[in-house]
Amino acid sequence: MLVGTYEHTIDGKNRLFVPSKFRAELGSEFIYKVFRSKYPSIQLYRKEDFERELIESTKDIRDAQKKRRAMAEKCLGTGEAVCDNQGRIVLNMSLAKDAKIEKECILSGFGTYVEIMSREVYDAFSASLTEEAVRQEESFESEEKLRCDKRAEGAYLDLPDSEL
C-alpha cells in the first residue's frame, strides 16, 4: 500500500527522487498523470493498475467518438517514468507546470497511487481537509445539542434511546 508523505526538491535537470518505499510498490517503471483540479498534482500509478483502470473505464463504450474522448481524458497528460540507479525520475516540466510544481514538492501516498504536489498546493489541500473536518464536527455537535434540547423538552419521551 502506498502511504506516507515526503518532501523533495526537483534538481536542475528536472529529476525528482522517489522514496524507496514508493518505488518498492510502484516498481522501477510506472505511469504518471497530471491531475488538473483546484489542487493540481502529478499522480504516479503502477503500470498494471493504470492499464486495468483504462480498460475497465472504456470497455462498455461502443460509440467510437465517446470511446476516443474517454481514452483522451485518461491518457492526455500521461507518460511513463523510469527510475534511474539513484531512484530519480525525470519530470516532464510542461506537465509539472500544469500541476504548479516548480522546485519544492511533496509526495504523498494515497493507497493505490502517489500524488506529487507543490508545497503551496499541498498546504492548501491539507487546510481544506482540516476545514471540512471542523465543519463536520461542528455539524455533529449541533445535531447532538438539538437532540439533547429536544430530550430535555420531552419531545422524545415515547422513543427508546436507540432511536434518538
Coordinates of N, CA and C in Angstrom, one line a residue, residues 29-133:
E29 N 9.4 1.2 -13.1 CA 8.8 1.8 -14.2 C 7.3 2.0 -13.9
F30 N 6.7 3.2 -14.1 CA 5.3 3.4 -13.7 C 4.8 4.5 -14.6
I31 N 3.5 4.8 -14.4 CA 2.8 5.8 -15.2 C 2.6 7.1 -14.4
Y32 N 2.9 8.2 -15.0 CA 2.5 9.5 -14.3 C 1.4 10.2 -15.1
K33 N 0.6 10.9 -14.4 CA -0.5 11.6 -15.0 C -0.8 12.9 -14.3
V34 N -1.0 14.0 -15.0 CA -1.3 15.3 -14.4 C -2.8 15.2 -14.0
F35 N -3.0 15.6 -12.8 CA -4.4 15.7 -12.3 C -4.7 17.2 -12.2
R36 N -5.6 17.7 -13.1 CA -6.0 19.1 -13.2 C -7.2 19.3 -12.3
S37 N -7.1 20.1 -11.3 CA -8.2 20.4 -10.4 C -7.9 21.6 -9.6
K38 N -8.7 21.9 -8.6 CA -8.4 23.0 -7.7 C -7.1 22.8 -7.0
Y39 N -6.8 21.6 -6.8 CA -5.5 21.2 -6.2 C -4.7 20.3 -7.1
P40 N -4.1 20.9 -8.1 CA -3.4 20.1 -9.2 C -2.2 19.3 -8.7
S41 N -2.0 18.2 -9.3 CA -0.9 17.3 -8.9 C -0.4 16.5 -10.1
I42 N 0.6 15.7 -9.9 CA 1.0 14.7 -10.8 C 0.8 13.4 -10.0
Q43 N 0.1 12.4 -10.6 CA -0.2 11.2 -9.9 C 0.7 10.1 -10.5
L44 N 1.2 9.2 -9.6 CA 2.0 8.1 -10.1 C 1.3 6.8 -9.8
Y45 N 1.2 6.0 -10.9 CA 0.4 4.7 -10.8 C 1.3 3.5 -11.2
R46 N 1.0 2.4 -10.7 CA 1.6 1.1 -11.2 C 1.1 1.0 -12.6
K47 N 2.0 0.5 -13.5 CA 1.5 0.3 -14.9 C 0.3 -0.5 -15.0
E48 N 0.3 -1.7 -14.3 CA -0.8 -2.6 -14.4 C -2.1 -2.0 -13.8
D49 N -2.0 -1.2 -12.8 CA -3.2 -0.5 -12.3 C -3.8 0.5 -13.2
F50 N -2.9 1.3 -13.9 CA -3.4 2.3 -14.8 C -4.0 1.6 -16.0
E51 N -3.4 0.5 -16.5 CA -3.9 -0.2 -17.7 C -5.3 -0.8 -17.4
R52 N -5.4 -1.4 -16.2 CA -6.6 -2.0 -15.8 C -7.7 -1.0 -15.7
E53 N -7.4 0.1 -15.1 CA -8.4 1.2 -15.0 C -8.8 1.8 -16.3
L54 N -7.9 1.9 -17.2 CA -8.2 2.4 -18.6 C -9.1 1.4 -19.3
I55 N -8.8 0.1 -19.3 CA -9.6 -0.9 -19.9 C -11.0 -0.9 -19.3
E56 N -11.0 -1.0 -18.0 CA -12.3 -1.1 -17.2 C -13.2 0.1 -17.5
S57 N -12.6 1.3 -17.6 CA -13.5 2.5 -17.7 C -14.0 2.7 -19.2
T58 N -13.4 2.0 -20.1 CA -13.8 2.2 -21.5 C -14.4 0.9 -22.2
K59 N -14.4 -0.2 -21.5 CA -14.8 -1.4 -22.1 C -16.3 -1.5 -22.6
D60 N -17.2 -0.8 -21.9 CA -18.6 -0.8 -22.3 C -19.0 0.3 -23.3
I61 N -18.0 1.1 -23.7 CA -18.4 2.2 -24.6 C -18.3 1.7 -26.0
R62 N -19.4 1.7 -26.7 CA -19.4 1.2 -28.1 C -19.2 2.3 -29.1
D63 N -19.7 3.5 -28.9 CA -19.6 4.7 -29.8 C -18.1 5.1 -29.9
A64 N -17.6 5.1 -31.1 CA -16.2 5.4 -31.3 C -15.7 6.7 -30.8
Q65 N -16.6 7.8 -31.1 CA -16.2 9.1 -30.6 C -16.2 9.2 -29.1
K66 N -17.2 8.6 -28.5 CA -17.3 8.6 -27.0 C -16.1 7.9 -26.4
K67 N -15.7 6.7 -27.0 CA -14.6 6.0 -26.5 C -13.3 6.8 -26.7
R68 N -13.2 7.4 -27.8 CA -12.0 8.2 -28.0 C -11.9 9.3 -27.0
R69 N -13.0 10.0 -26.7 CA -13.0 11.0 -25.7 C -12.6 10.5 -24.3
A70 N -13.2 9.4 -24.0 CA -12.9 8.7 -22.7 C -11.4 8.4 -22.6
M71 N -10.9 7.8 -23.6 CA -9.5 7.4 -23.7 C -8.6 8.7 -23.5
A72 N -9.0 9.8 -24.2 CA -8.2 11.0 -24.2 C -8.2 11.6 -22.8
E73 N -9.4 11.5 -22.1 CA -9.5 12.1 -20.7 C -8.5 11.3 -19.8
K74 N -8.4 10.0 -20.1 CA -7.5 9.2 -19.2 C -6.0 9.3 -19.6
C75 N -5.7 9.5 -20.9 CA -4.4 9.4 -21.4 C -3.6 10.7 -21.7
L76 N -4.4 11.8 -21.9 CA -3.7 13.0 -22.2 C -3.0 13.5 -20.9
G77 N -1.8 14.0 -21.0 CA -1.1 14.4 -19.8 C -0.5 13.2 -19.0
T78 N -0.3 12.1 -19.7 CA 0.4 11.0 -19.0 C 1.7 10.7 -19.7
G79 N 2.5 9.9 -19.0 CA 3.8 9.4 -19.6 C 4.3 8.3 -18.7
E80 N 5.3 7.7 -19.2 CA 6.0 6.6 -18.5 C 7.2 7.1 -17.8
A81 N 7.4 6.8 -16.6 CA 8.5 7.2 -15.8 C 9.4 6.0 -15.5
V82 N 10.7 6.1 -15.6 CA 11.6 5.1 -15.3 C 12.6 5.7 -14.3
C83 N 12.8 5.0 -13.2 CA 13.8 5.4 -12.1 C 15.2 5.1 -12.6
D84 N 16.1 6.0 -12.3 CA 17.5 5.8 -12.6 C 18.1 5.0 -11.4
N85 N 19.4 4.7 -11.4 CA 20.0 4.0 -10.3 C 19.9 4.6 -9.0
Q86 N 19.7 5.9 -8.9 CA 19.6 6.6 -7.7 C 18.1 6.8 -7.2
G87 N 17.2 6.3 -8.0 CA 15.8 6.4 -7.6 C 15.1 7.6 -8.0
R88 N 15.6 8.3 -9.1 CA 15.1 9.5 -9.5 C 14.3 9.3 -10.9
I89 N 13.3 10.1 -11.1 CA 12.6 10.2 -12.4 C 12.8 11.6 -13.0
V90 N 12.7 11.7 -14.3 CA 12.8 12.9 -14.9 C 11.4 13.4 -15.2
L91 N 11.0 14.6 -14.6 CA 9.7 15.1 -14.8 C 9.6 15.9 -16.1
N92 N 8.5 15.7 -16.8 CA 8.2 16.5 -18.0 C 7.8 17.9 -17.4
M93 N 8.6 18.9 -17.6 CA 8.3 20.2 -16.9 C 7.1 20.9 -17.5
S94 N 6.7 20.6 -18.7 CA 5.4 21.1 -19.2 C 4.3 20.6 -18.3
L95 N 4.3 19.3 -18.0 CA 3.2 18.7 -17.2 C 3.4 19.2 -15.8
A96 N 4.6 19.3 -15.3 CA 4.8 19.8 -13.9 C 4.3 21.2 -13.8
K97 N 4.5 22.0 -14.8 CA 3.9 23.4 -14.8 C 2.4 23.3 -14.7
D98 N 1.8 22.4 -15.4 CA 0.3 22.3 -15.4 C -0.1 22.0 -13.9
A99 N 0.7 21.2 -13.2 CA 0.4 20.8 -11.8 C 1.0 21.9 -10.8
K100 N 1.5 23.0 -11.3 CA 2.0 24.1 -10.5 C 3.2 23.6 -9.6
I101 N 4.0 22.7 -10.2 CA 5.2 22.2 -9.5 C 6.4 22.8 -10.1
E102 N 7.2 23.5 -9.3 CA 8.4 24.1 -9.8 C 9.7 23.5 -9.2
K103 N 9.8 23.6 -7.9 CA 11.0 23.2 -7.3 C 10.8 22.2 -6.1
E104 N 10.2 22.8 -5.0 CA 9.9 22.0 -3.8 C 8.6 21.3 -4.0
C105 N 8.5 20.1 -3.6 CA 7.3 19.3 -3.8 C 7.1 18.3 -2.7
I106 N 5.9 17.8 -2.5 CA 5.5 16.9 -1.5 C 5.0 15.6 -2.3
L107 N 5.5 14.5 -1.9 CA 5.0 13.2 -2.4 C 4.2 12.5 -1.3
S108 N 2.9 12.2 -1.6 CA 2.0 11.6 -0.6 C 1.4 10.3 -1.2
G109 N 1.4 9.3 -0.4 CA 0.8 8.0 -0.8 C -0.7 8.1 -0.5
F110 N -1.5 7.7 -1.5 CA -3.0 7.7 -1.4 C -3.5 6.3 -1.6
G111 N -2.8 5.4 -1.0 CA -3.3 4.0 -1.0 C -2.8 3.2 -2.3
T112 N -3.4 3.6 -3.4 CA -3.1 2.9 -4.7 C -2.3 3.7 -5.6
Y113 N -2.0 4.9 -5.3 CA -1.2 5.8 -6.1 C -0.5 6.9 -5.3
V114 N 0.4 7.6 -5.9 CA 1.2 8.6 -5.2 C 0.8 10.0 -5.9
E115 N 0.6 11.0 -5.1 CA 0.4 12.3 -5.6 C 1.7 13.2 -5.3
I116 N 2.1 13.9 -6.3 CA 3.2 14.9 -6.2 C 2.5 16.3 -6.3
M117 N 2.7 17.1 -5.3 CA 2.1 18.4 -5.2 C 3.2 19.4 -4.9
S118 N 3.0 20.7 -5.4 CA 3.8 21.7 -4.9 C 3.5 22.0 -3.4
R119 N 4.5 22.6 -2.7 CA 4.3 22.9 -1.3 C 3.0 23.7 -1.1
E120 N 2.8 24.7 -1.9 CA 1.7 25.6 -1.8 C 0.4 24.8 -2.0
V121 N 0.3 24.0 -3.0 CA -0.9 23.2 -3.3 C -1.2 22.2 -2.1
Y122 N -0.1 21.6 -1.7 CA -0.2 20.6 -0.6 C -0.8 21.3 0.7
D123 N -0.2 22.5 1.0 CA -0.7 23.2 2.2 C -2.2 23.6 2.1
A124 N -2.6 24.1 0.9 CA -4.0 24.4 0.7 C -4.9 23.2 0.7
F125 N -4.4 22.1 0.1 CA -5.2 20.9 0.2 C -5.4 20.4 1.6
S126 N -4.3 20.4 2.4 CA -4.3 19.9 3.8 C -5.3 20.8 4.6
A127 N -5.2 22.1 4.3 CA -6.1 23.1 5.1 C -7.5 22.8 4.7
S128 N -7.8 22.5 3.5 CA -9.2 22.2 3.1 C -9.7 21.0 3.8
L129 N -8.9 20.0 4.0 CA -9.3 18.8 4.7 C -9.6 19.1 6.1
T130 N -8.7 19.9 6.7 CA -8.9 20.3 8.1 C -10.2 21.1 8.3
E131 N -10.4 22.0 7.4 CA -11.7 22.8 7.4 C -12.9 22.0 7.3
E132 N -12.9 21.0 6.4 CA -14.0 20.1 6.2 C -14.2 19.3 7.5
A133 N -13.2 18.8 8.1 CA -13.3 18.0 9.4 C -13.9 18.9 10.5

